[in-house]
Tab-separated table of C-alpha atoms in Angstrom:
chain	number	residue	atom	x	y	z
M	1	MET	CA	28.770	-2.349	18.704
M	2	LYS	CA	27.579	-5.714	17.550
M	3	VAL	CA	25.266	-5.923	14.531
M	4	SER	CA	23.622	-9.204	13.542
M	5	ASN	CA	23.206	-10.312	9.965
M	6	LEU	CA	19.436	-10.467	10.559
M	7	SER	CA	19.347	-6.778	11.447
M	8	ILE	CA	21.184	-5.921	8.216
M	9	VAL	CA	18.751	-7.986	6.157
M	10	SER	CA	15.846	-6.359	7.976
M	11	THR	CA	17.253	-2.915	7.236
M	12	ILE	CA	17.710	-3.733	3.540
M	13	LEU	CA	14.166	-5.065	3.222
M	14	THR	CA	12.765	-2.030	5.046
M	15	VAL	CA	14.549	0.304	2.628
M	16	LEU	CA	13.383	-1.703	-0.380
M	17	THR	CA	9.811	-1.695	0.844
M	18	SER	CA	9.802	2.060	1.389
M	19	GLN	CA	11.449	2.678	-1.958
M	20	SER	CA	8.972	0.414	-3.762
M	21	SER	CA	6.363	3.185	-3.468
M	22	ALA	CA	8.439	5.150	-5.955
M	23	LEU	CA	8.682	2.244	-8.359
M	24	LYS	CA	6.465	1.781	-11.358
M	25	CYS	CA	4.354	-1.287	-11.728
M	26	GLY	CA	5.109	-3.852	-14.412
M	27	ILE	CA	8.922	-3.873	-14.097
M	28	LYS	CA	9.727	-7.408	-15.188
M	29	GLY	CA	10.964	-9.530	-12.332
M	30	VAL	CA	10.780	-6.632	-9.875
M	31	THR	CA	7.212	-5.333	-9.456
M	32	MET	CA	3.785	-6.820	-9.957
M	33	PRO	CA	2.010	-6.329	-13.332
M	34	CYS	CA	0.061	-3.099	-13.777
M	35	ILE	CA	-3.693	-3.250	-13.242
M	36	GLY	CA	-3.984	-1.235	-16.452
M	37	ASP	CA	-2.608	-4.180	-18.443
M	38	THR	CA	-5.962	-5.918	-18.057
M	39	ASP	CA	-8.261	-3.097	-16.902
M	40	SER	CA	-8.585	-0.162	-19.320
M	41	ARG	CA	-9.874	2.118	-16.554
M	42	TYR	CA	-6.382	2.236	-15.023
M	43	ASN	CA	-4.514	2.469	-18.331
M	44	GLN	CA	-3.331	6.019	-18.920
M	45	ASP	CA	-2.475	5.177	-22.526
M	46	ILE	CA	-6.185	4.784	-23.294
M	47	SER	CA	-7.708	8.210	-23.829
M	48	TYR	CA	-11.181	9.466	-23.025
M	49	ASP	CA	-11.871	10.169	-26.709
M	50	LEU	CA	-15.034	8.330	-27.729
M	51	LYS	CA	-13.860	7.570	-31.264
M	52	GLU	CA	-10.717	5.928	-29.935
M	53	GLN	CA	-12.636	3.825	-27.435
M	54	ASP	CA	-15.221	2.504	-29.901
M	55	ASN	CA	-15.156	2.839	-33.672
M	56	PHE	CA	-18.954	3.132	-33.748
M	57	TRP	CA	-18.651	6.787	-32.718
M	58	ASN	CA	-16.834	7.486	-36.012
M	59	SER	CA	-19.980	6.612	-37.969
M	60	ILE	CA	-22.629	8.128	-35.708
M	61	GLY	CA	-21.775	11.747	-36.421
M	62	GLY	CA	-23.164	13.870	-39.243
M	63	LEU	CA	-26.356	15.461	-40.571
M	64	PHE	CA	-29.493	13.316	-40.714
M	65	LEU	CA	-33.026	13.565	-42.094
M	66	GLU	CA	-35.602	11.798	-39.939
M	67	ASP	CA	-39.129	10.513	-40.481
M	68	MET	CA	-40.775	9.936	-37.117
M	69	VAL	CA	-44.060	8.460	-35.946
M	70	LEU	CA	-45.314	8.953	-32.388
M	71	TYR	CA	-47.608	6.219	-31.018
M	72	ASN	CA	-50.083	6.308	-28.154
M	73	SER	CA	-50.024	3.755	-25.358
M	74	ASP	CA	-52.419	1.575	-27.381
M	75	GLY	CA	-49.994	1.468	-30.320
M	76	ILE	CA	-52.107	3.725	-32.570
M	77	PRO	CA	-50.261	6.590	-34.333
M	78	GLU	CA	-50.965	9.930	-32.743
M	79	THR	CA	-52.485	11.816	-35.638
M	80	ASN	CA	-54.516	14.333	-33.646
M	81	ASN	CA	-52.466	15.674	-30.780
M	82	ALA	CA	-54.285	18.524	-29.029
M	83	ILE	CA	-51.344	20.569	-27.796
M	84	LEU	CA	-53.424	23.733	-28.315
M	85	PRO	CA	-56.813	24.715	-27.021
M	86	PRO	CA	-59.438	22.550	-28.784
M	87	GLN	CA	-60.765	25.391	-30.941
M	88	LEU	CA	-57.335	25.814	-32.519
M	89	GLY	CA	-57.163	22.271	-33.865
M	90	THR	CA	-54.563	19.481	-33.618
M	91	TYR	CA	-51.133	18.448	-34.882
M	92	ASP	CA	-50.187	15.285	-36.749
M	93	PHE	CA	-47.461	13.433	-34.866
M	94	SER	CA	-47.602	10.483	-37.225
M	95	ASN	CA	-45.609	12.374	-39.844
M	96	VAL	CA	-42.956	14.306	-37.942
M	97	LYS	CA	-39.904	15.516	-39.823
M	98	GLY	CA	-36.658	15.595	-37.921
M	99	PHE	CA	-33.430	17.370	-38.745
M	100	LEU	CA	-30.579	16.053	-36.657
M	101	ASN	CA	-26.989	17.179	-36.282
M	102	VAL	CA	-24.692	14.869	-34.274
M	103	THR	CA	-21.096	15.794	-33.505
M	104	VAL	CA	-18.558	13.631	-31.684
M	105	ASP	CA	-15.491	15.592	-30.629
M	106	GLY	CA	-12.932	14.104	-28.264
M	107	SER	CA	-14.652	13.041	-25.074
M	108	ARG	CA	-17.894	14.907	-25.876
M	109	TYR	CA	-20.876	14.379	-28.107
M	110	TYR	CA	-23.466	16.979	-29.158
M	111	TYR	CA	-26.976	16.140	-30.297
M	112	HIS	CA	-29.006	18.946	-31.911
M	113	ARG	CA	-32.420	18.240	-33.386
M	114	TYR	CA	-35.373	20.134	-34.833
M	115	LEU	CA	-38.695	18.291	-34.931
M	116	LEU	CA	-41.203	19.904	-37.302
M	117	VAL	CA	-44.866	18.957	-36.886
M	118	LYS	CA	-47.661	19.828	-39.317
M	119	HIS	CA	-51.021	21.282	-38.275
M	120	ASN	CA	-54.063	19.237	-39.385
M	121	SER	CA	-55.869	22.248	-40.947
M	122	ASP	CA	-58.618	21.887	-38.379
M	123	GLY	CA	-58.305	25.344	-36.890
M	124	PRO	CA	-61.077	27.952	-36.894
M	125	GLY	CA	-63.015	27.637	-40.163
M	126	GLY	CA	-60.684	24.842	-41.323
M	127	MET	CA	-57.688	27.115	-41.135
M	128	GLN	CA	-54.170	25.629	-41.263
M	129	LEU	CA	-52.132	27.098	-38.479
M	130	PRO	CA	-48.325	27.301	-38.498
M	131	GLY	CA	-46.387	24.133	-38.040
M	132	LEU	CA	-44.746	23.407	-34.679
M	133	VAL	CA	-40.986	23.659	-34.199
M	134	ASN	CA	-39.672	21.613	-31.254
M	135	PRO	CA	-35.871	21.876	-30.760
M	136	THR	CA	-33.823	19.609	-28.517
M	137	ASP	CA	-30.192	19.804	-27.438
M	138	LEU	CA	-28.559	16.852	-25.699
M	139	TYR	CA	-25.001	16.690	-24.443
M	140	GLY	CA	-22.875	13.887	-23.118
M	141	ALA	CA	-19.325	12.769	-22.543
M	142	SER	CA	-17.294	9.618	-22.110
M	143	THR	CA	-16.800	8.226	-18.638
M	144	PHE	CA	-13.930	7.180	-16.424
M	145	GLU	CA	-14.869	3.588	-17.290
M	146	LYS	CA	-13.255	3.991	-20.754
M	147	ASP	CA	-15.589	1.323	-22.114
M	148	GLY	CA	-16.816	3.228	-25.181
M	149	GLY	CA	-19.960	4.345	-23.388
M	150	ALA	CA	-21.058	7.864	-22.594
M	151	MET	CA	-23.185	9.599	-19.997
M	152	GLN	CA	-25.588	12.391	-20.793
M	153	MET	CA	-24.896	15.655	-19.079
M	154	GLY	CA	-28.056	17.597	-19.709
M	155	ILE	CA	-30.885	18.603	-21.981
M	156	ALA	CA	-32.501	21.728	-23.332
M	157	GLN	CA	-35.849	21.348	-25.036
M	158	GLY	CA	-38.182	23.860	-26.607
M	159	PHE	CA	-37.828	27.607	-26.619
M	160	GLY	CA	-37.960	29.621	-23.430
M	161	ASN	CA	-38.375	26.705	-21.012
M	162	GLY	CA	-35.844	27.956	-18.530
M	163	GLY	CA	-32.705	27.228	-20.480
M	164	PHE	CA	-30.284	24.339	-20.271
M	165	THR	CA	-31.123	21.828	-17.553
M	166	ALA	CA	-28.408	19.652	-16.063
M	167	ILE	CA	-29.511	16.064	-15.572
M	168	GLY	CA	-27.776	12.942	-14.356
M	169	ALA	CA	-24.371	13.739	-12.945
M	170	GLY	CA	-25.080	17.445	-13.319
M	171	ALA	CA	-28.103	17.447	-11.050
M	172	GLY	CA	-27.459	14.491	-8.793
M	173	GLU	CA	-30.063	12.349	-10.591
M	174	ASN	CA	-29.588	9.055	-12.378
M	175	PRO	CA	-27.718	9.817	-15.595
M	176	ALA	CA	-28.723	8.613	-19.035
M	177	LEU	CA	-26.233	6.016	-20.225
M	178	VAL	CA	-25.368	5.673	-23.895
M	179	LYS	CA	-23.533	2.552	-25.029
M	180	PRO	CA	-22.522	1.196	-28.469
M	181	ILE	CA	-23.313	-2.484	-28.921
M	182	GLY	CA	-21.642	-4.730	-31.476
M	183	GLY	CA	-20.531	-1.924	-33.763
M	184	LYS	CA	-24.033	-1.383	-35.200
M	185	MET	CA	-26.287	-0.417	-32.312
M	186	LEU	CA	-26.485	2.426	-29.821
M	187	LEU	CA	-28.532	1.923	-26.663
M	188	THR	CA	-29.676	4.766	-24.436
M	189	VAL	CA	-31.197	4.112	-21.026
M	190	TRP	CA	-32.487	7.028	-19.021
M	191	PRO	CA	-33.497	5.799	-15.545
M	192	ASN	CA	-36.333	7.252	-13.537
M	193	THR	CA	-35.693	10.986	-13.312
M	194	MET	CA	-37.834	13.781	-11.977
M	195	ASN	CA	-38.942	16.185	-14.650
M	196	PRO	CA	-36.901	19.392	-14.314
M	197	VAL	CA	-39.838	21.549	-15.450
M	198	ILE	CA	-43.051	19.980	-14.180
M	199	LYS	CA	-43.226	19.253	-10.452
M	200	ASP	CA	-44.149	15.709	-9.357
M	201	ARG	CA	-43.627	14.333	-12.859
M	202	SER	CA	-41.003	11.760	-13.771
M	203	PHE	CA	-40.072	9.848	-16.876
M	204	GLU	CA	-37.924	7.002	-18.046
M	205	VAL	CA	-36.595	6.575	-21.559
M	206	TYR	CA	-35.281	3.622	-23.483
M	207	GLU	CA	-33.940	4.139	-27.011
M	208	SER	CA	-32.223	1.838	-29.454
M	209	LEU	CA	-30.575	2.914	-32.676
M	210	TYR	CA	-29.662	0.341	-35.315
M	211	CYS	CA	-27.384	1.137	-38.246
M	212	VAL	CA	-28.432	-0.642	-41.423
M	213	ASP	CA	-24.973	-0.306	-42.976
M	214	SER	CA	-21.412	-0.130	-41.628
M	215	GLU	CA	-21.186	3.652	-42.103
M	216	CYS	CA	-24.578	4.259	-40.519
M	217	LYS	CA	-25.852	6.133	-43.568
M	218	GLU	CA	-29.218	4.505	-42.983
M	219	SER	CA	-30.467	3.797	-39.472
M	220	ASN	CA	-33.645	3.099	-37.544
M	221	ALA	CA	-34.461	4.155	-33.999
M	222	TYR	CA	-37.080	3.081	-31.512
M	223	THR	CA	-37.911	4.975	-28.324
M	224	GLU	CA	-40.130	4.221	-25.342
M	225	GLN	CA	-41.068	6.957	-22.880
M	226	TYR	CA	-42.642	6.143	-19.537
M	227	HIS	CA	-44.334	9.082	-17.863
M	228	GLY	CA	-45.091	8.853	-14.166
M	229	PHE	CA	-46.757	11.221	-11.726
M	230	GLN	CA	-46.500	11.656	-7.989
M	231	ASP	CA	-49.990	13.072	-7.574
M	232	ASP	CA	-53.611	11.887	-7.675
M	233	ILE	CA	-54.557	13.995	-10.669
M	234	HIS	CA	-52.654	12.523	-13.611
M	235	THR	CA	-52.587	8.972	-14.912
M	236	PRO	CA	-49.216	7.452	-15.877
M	237	PHE	CA	-48.881	6.745	-19.584
M	238	VAL	CA	-46.480	5.397	-22.149
M	239	ASN	CA	-45.761	6.541	-25.683
M	240	PHE	CA	-43.528	5.146	-28.386
M	241	MET	CA	-41.616	6.594	-31.286
M	242	ARG	CA	-40.212	5.008	-34.394
M	243	MET	CA	-38.006	6.842	-36.796
M	244	SER	CA	-35.854	6.235	-39.812
M	245	ARG	CA	-32.729	8.275	-40.446
M	246	THR	CA	-30.730	9.039	-43.554
M	247	LYS	CA	-27.321	10.677	-43.437
M	248	VAL	CA	-27.022	13.522	-45.952
M	249	ASP	CA	-24.682	16.342	-46.844
M	250	LYS	CA	-25.190	19.918	-45.693
M	251	ASP	CA	-26.763	21.165	-48.918
M	252	THR	CA	-29.359	18.398	-48.927
M	253	TRP	CA	-30.081	18.968	-45.239
M	254	MET	CA	-30.618	22.703	-45.768
M	255	ALA	CA	-32.748	22.222	-48.888
M	256	GLU	CA	-34.968	19.654	-47.168
M	257	ILE	CA	-35.641	21.741	-44.049
M	258	SER	CA	-36.467	24.711	-46.292
M	259	LYS	CA	-38.961	22.539	-48.179
M	260	VAL	CA	-40.617	21.368	-44.941
M	261	TYR	CA	-40.917	24.992	-43.786
M	262	THR	CA	-43.098	25.533	-46.831
M	263	ASP	CA	-45.040	22.274	-46.658
M	264	PHE	CA	-45.825	22.716	-42.950
M	265	SER	CA	-46.584	26.444	-43.256
M	266	ILE	CA	-43.871	27.526	-40.855
M	267	PRO	CA	-43.342	31.253	-41.443
M	268	SER	CA	-40.187	33.296	-41.277
M	269	PRO	CA	-39.754	35.281	-38.048
M	270	ASP	CA	-39.692	38.358	-40.278
M	271	ASP	CA	-43.191	37.516	-41.519
M	272	PRO	CA	-44.893	35.808	-38.559
M	273	PHE	CA	-48.416	34.393	-38.427
M	274	THR	CA	-50.610	37.087	-36.898
M	275	LEU	CA	-54.161	36.067	-37.732
M	276	ILE	CA	-54.504	34.487	-34.302
M	277	PRO	CA	-52.709	35.907	-31.245
M	278	GLY	CA	-49.974	33.842	-29.609
M	279	PHE	CA	-48.288	32.417	-32.706
M	280	ASN	CA	-45.663	35.114	-33.073
M	281	VAL	CA	-43.170	33.054	-31.036
M	282	PRO	CA	-40.136	30.885	-31.924
M	283	ALA	CA	-42.109	27.614	-31.561
M	284	PHE	CA	-44.179	28.576	-34.620
M	285	SER	CA	-41.484	30.262	-36.704
M	286	GLN	CA	-38.520	29.181	-38.785
M	287	PRO	CA	-35.519	28.885	-36.386
M	288	PHE	CA	-33.204	30.109	-39.156
M	289	ASP	CA	-33.356	30.906	-42.849
M	290	ALA	CA	-32.086	27.815	-44.645
M	291	THR	CA	-31.969	29.637	-47.973
M	292	THR	CA	-29.411	32.201	-46.830
M	293	SER	CA	-27.542	30.503	-43.963
M	294	ASP	CA	-25.044	27.672	-44.333
M	295	LYS	CA	-25.184	26.612	-40.676
M	296	THR	CA	-27.596	26.286	-37.806
M	297	PRO	CA	-27.260	27.975	-34.418
M	298	PRO	CA	-24.696	26.178	-32.228
M	299	CYS	CA	-27.479	25.270	-29.797
M	300	VAL	CA	-30.856	24.853	-31.517
M	301	THR	CA	-32.767	25.735	-28.333
M	302	LEU	CA	-30.572	28.839	-28.043
M	303	GLU	CA	-29.566	27.597	-24.581
M	304	CYS	CA	-26.004	26.228	-24.401
M	305	PRO	CA	-24.224	24.484	-21.512
M	306	THR	CA	-21.555	26.384	-19.621
M	307	ASP	CA	-18.017	25.358	-18.750
M	308	GLU	CA	-19.311	24.665	-15.240
M	309	ASN	CA	-21.834	22.207	-16.702
M	310	TRP	CA	-19.155	20.382	-18.681
M	311	ALA	CA	-16.896	20.226	-15.628
M	312	LEU	CA	-19.494	17.994	-13.949
M	313	ILE	CA	-19.157	15.225	-16.509
M	314	ASP	CA	-16.232	15.610	-18.906
M	315	PRO	CA	-13.517	13.187	-17.680
M	316	TYR	CA	-10.809	15.471	-19.031
M	317	LEU	CA	-11.966	18.080	-16.506
M	318	GLY	CA	-12.215	15.686	-13.576
M	319	THR	CA	-10.095	13.251	-11.602
M	320	SER	CA	-10.436	9.564	-12.286
M	321	PRO	CA	-11.146	7.286	-9.313
M	322	TYR	CA	-9.098	4.638	-11.101
M	323	ILE	CA	-5.492	5.512	-10.275
M	324	GLU	CA	-2.783	2.947	-10.947
M	325	PRO	CA	-1.193	2.239	-7.552
M	326	ASP	CA	2.550	2.401	-6.990
M	327	GLY	CA	4.598	-0.650	-7.854
M	328	VAL	CA	4.461	-3.614	-5.502
M	329	LEU	CA	7.563	-5.788	-5.259
M	330	THR	CA	7.065	-9.364	-6.379
M	331	GLY	CA	7.548	-12.232	-3.940
M	332	GLY	CA	10.315	-13.636	-6.100
M	333	PHE	CA	12.193	-10.347	-6.100
M	334	ILE	CA	11.870	-9.978	-2.322
M	335	ALA	CA	13.033	-13.585	-1.821
M	336	GLY	CA	15.988	-12.988	-4.145
M	337	VAL	CA	16.965	-9.814	-2.329
M	338	THR	CA	16.576	-11.549	1.029
M	339	ILE	CA	18.812	-14.444	0.028
M	340	SER	CA	21.351	-12.114	-1.573
M	341	SER	CA	21.352	-9.909	1.510
M	342	ILE	CA	21.925	-12.889	3.805
M	343	VAL	CA	24.790	-14.112	1.618
M	344	VAL	CA	26.380	-10.645	1.578
M	345	ALA	CA	25.905	-10.295	5.329
M	346	LEU	CA	27.497	-13.702	5.960
M	347	LEU	CA	30.436	-12.820	3.742
M	348	ILE	CA	30.902	-9.537	5.586
M	349	PHE	CA	30.785	-11.188	8.994
M	350	TYR	CA	33.096	-13.972	7.841
M	351	MET	CA	35.661	-11.398	6.742
M	352	ILE	CA	35.277	-9.536	10.024
M	353	TYR	CA	35.614	-12.778	11.985
M	354	LYS	CA	38.604	-13.903	9.927
M	355	ARG	CA	40.431	-10.642	10.440
M	356	GLY	CA	39.691	-10.768	14.160
M	357	VAL	CA	41.075	-14.311	14.420
M	358	GLU	CA	44.182	-13.367	12.427
M	359	ALA	CA	44.798	-10.350	14.664
M	360	ARG	CA	44.409	-12.487	17.759
M	361	GLU	CA	46.776	-15.112	16.391
M	362	LYS	CA	49.428	-12.476	15.769
M	363	ARG	CA	48.974	-11.046	19.250
M	364	VAL	CA	49.406	-14.384	21.060
M	365	LYS	CA	52.323	-15.395	18.869
M	366	MET	CA	54.030	-12.117	19.678
M	367	ALA	CA	53.413	-12.760	23.369
M	368	VAL	CA	55.099	-16.168	23.104
M	369	LEU	CA	58.053	-14.739	21.208
M	370	ASN	CA	58.523	-11.915	23.703
M	371	SER	CA	58.281	-14.404	26.553
M	372	LEU	CA	60.944	-16.634	24.976
M	373	SER	CA	63.221	-13.701	24.336
M	374	LYS	CA	62.977	-12.466	27.921
M	375	SER	CA	63.081	-15.731	29.797
M	376	MET	CA	65.998	-17.170	27.834
M	377	SER	CA	67.936	-13.943	27.326
M	378	LEU	CA	68.019	-14.985	23.717
M	379	LYS	CA	68.521	-12.649	20.871
M	380	LEU	CA	66.217	-13.801	18.097
M	381	SER	CA	67.639	-13.750	14.638
M	382	LYS	CA	66.788	-14.852	11.146
M	383	ASN	CA	69.820	-17.133	11.416
M	384	LEU	CA	68.697	-19.326	14.329
M	385	THR	CA	70.212	-22.798	14.082
M	386	ALA	CA	68.559	-26.124	14.803
M	387	LYS	CA	70.549	-26.209	18.021
M	388	ASP	CA	69.130	-22.837	19.067
M	389	LEU	CA	65.607	-23.984	18.332
M	390	ASN	CA	66.116	-27.268	20.159
M	391	GLU	CA	67.435	-25.383	23.199
M	392	MET	CA	64.332	-23.232	23.282
M	393	PHE	CA	62.109	-26.266	22.802
M	394	GLN	CA	63.786	-28.107	25.678
M	395	ARG	CA	63.483	-25.021	27.870
M	396	ILE	CA	59.704	-25.010	27.464
M	397	ASP	CA	59.202	-28.814	27.551
M	398	ASP	CA	59.333	-29.230	31.340
M	399	ASP	CA	58.534	-32.937	31.476
M	400	GLY	CA	60.921	-33.746	28.620
M	401	ASN	CA	58.393	-35.895	26.759
M	402	GLY	CA	59.226	-34.256	23.423
M	403	ASN	CA	55.938	-32.307	23.244
M	404	ILE	CA	54.904	-28.895	24.513
M	405	ASP	CA	51.353	-28.719	25.863
M	406	LYS	CA	49.261	-25.682	26.734
M	407	ASP	CA	50.189	-25.718	30.422
M	408	GLU	CA	53.911	-25.619	29.594
M	409	MET	CA	53.380	-22.749	27.180
M	410	LYS	CA	51.260	-20.948	29.762
M	411	LYS	CA	54.003	-21.335	32.376
M	412	LEU	CA	56.547	-19.753	29.989
M	413	VAL	CA	54.392	-16.702	29.335
M	414	GLU	CA	53.380	-16.184	32.962
M	415	GLU	CA	56.973	-16.435	34.224
M	416	ALA	CA	58.126	-13.944	31.578
M	417	GLY	CA	55.350	-11.559	32.639
M	418	VAL	CA	55.266	-9.735	29.331
M	419	ALA	CA	51.616	-10.460	28.459
M	420	ASN	CA	48.298	-11.489	29.895
M	421	MET	CA	46.770	-14.342	27.952
M	422	SER	CA	43.443	-16.030	28.581
M	423	ASP	CA	42.674	-19.706	28.116
M	424	ARG	CA	40.940	-18.744	24.881
M	425	ASP	CA	44.180	-17.110	23.706
M	426	TYR	CA	46.062	-20.394	24.216
M	427	ASP	CA	43.335	-22.213	22.295
M	428	VAL	CA	43.776	-19.772	19.412
M	429	LEU	CA	47.583	-20.135	19.583
M	430	PHE	CA	47.538	-23.909	19.401
M	431	ALA	CA	44.844	-23.916	16.734
M	432	SER	CA	47.192	-21.905	14.517
M	433	ILE	CA	50.480	-23.776	15.109
M	434	ASP	CA	49.382	-27.303	16.174
M	435	LEU	CA	49.483	-28.686	12.664
M	436	ASP	CA	48.275	-32.223	13.449
M	437	GLY	CA	45.652	-30.977	15.945
M	438	ASN	CA	46.644	-33.370	18.764
M	439	GLY	CA	46.763	-30.592	21.377
M	440	THR	CA	50.572	-30.495	21.709
M	441	LEU	CA	53.524	-29.156	19.742
M	442	ASP	CA	56.317	-31.446	18.642
M	443	PHE	CA	59.697	-30.131	17.541
M	444	VAL	CA	58.725	-30.020	13.861
M	445	GLU	CA	55.641	-27.912	14.625
M	446	PHE	CA	57.784	-25.672	16.878
M	447	CYS	CA	60.242	-25.095	14.035
M	448	ALA	CA	57.367	-24.412	11.619
M	449	PHE	CA	56.133	-21.757	14.022
M	450	PHE	CA	59.472	-19.951	13.864
M	451	ALA	CA	59.591	-20.313	10.100
M	452	SER	CA	56.426	-18.133	9.921
M	453	ILE	CA	58.172	-15.254	11.797
M	454	ASN	CA	60.190	-12.483	10.211
M	455	VAL	CA	62.805	-11.016	12.541
M	456	VAL	CA	64.623	-7.744	11.886
M	457	GLU	CA	68.413	-7.845	11.929
M	458	ASP	CA	68.836	-6.481	15.429
M	459	GLY	CA	66.397	-9.005	16.888
M	460	THR	CA	64.294	-6.322	18.536
M	461	ALA	CA	61.196	-6.556	16.369
M	462	PHE	CA	59.124	-9.344	14.977
M	463	GLU	CA	56.649	-9.610	12.151
M	464	ILE	CA	54.215	-12.487	12.130
M	465	ALA	CA	53.605	-13.860	8.648
């Protein structure tokens, strides 16, 4: 079976190409650079931990005291918010006290806040009603982008509003994106999202947080909320919030919330406000006793996300769409292998060709020797004399011109009848013993031919050198 050098090269390249799928990227001189070298999304050495992706997350966590002012659409502080029936008075949202607990742990962040709002003492007969407690839990996690940003998973707000509500990725809506900027700012953009509680109501939120110092001990936040409606009853409106935050230790945080309980007349759940029906509920009671407890509930709304909720957003629980592909051989490597393969193939075929030519030379030389031995009844020996050689030469040289040509050699072999030789065989014979390449053998070349033959003592076997 004949095999061309091109087929061998093709086979080698086919094997290399199929094997390249098992190679890693970035092998110097062999495979193309890894995408992850320049794109962090594909780099498995970069974790999903927020603090590792952006140092800002190391300073954002902790306990904070907040002073917040809520503004109406016209920019005037909302001092008389009628969240209750008119006869029960209003609440002052221009002096809201916030108590915030932010935790950043691995890929996740947790945002727990109590907002305490004071009644304006304009209830029945000038009565001061209990202060309002409005809890909020927000949760988020890093993304497959590995860019230091996070995406909010869901929100729980208030007491008894139906529990934790998945938003963004959890509910198929546009997620709120949270992104550190420049090491001192945190931007939150919450695109248009349908309200999970009130039908036909949507809202958009933009919030910026600016850290005054490098450790974010003092910070200021600004929030815009855009409320839209899909009906003909309500009018869209906008409100704004400004707040200042101060990072404190746990003892200060607990002491301050206990003080605000007193200042805002927020009773203990063990001693609820009962003068007017409807106030014996969590929204008008202390969520916990800060004088006896050293920690808050894990979820201030008392509604916590489940493992199923986290699985919708936590990258550690999902599969990244950014998978580093298998190694791709470089053009230089393929060219090098191709050239090397061709060289190897040529060497192999040269050796095969050479051995074939040598075998053919031995075969035709043996045919000539056997023909001489038979036609001249000559016993070949290692001790042939010049006279013996000249006699053989003259026997073959029919025209006596002192040279043996191919036709004369052919006549010798055919008359002896010991071998069948083609014209190509005679070409090979003369190519190997016609030293000057003139197409004939003189006596010197004839003697040189015999000098290359080893003959056993009895003259019955020959060995071509």
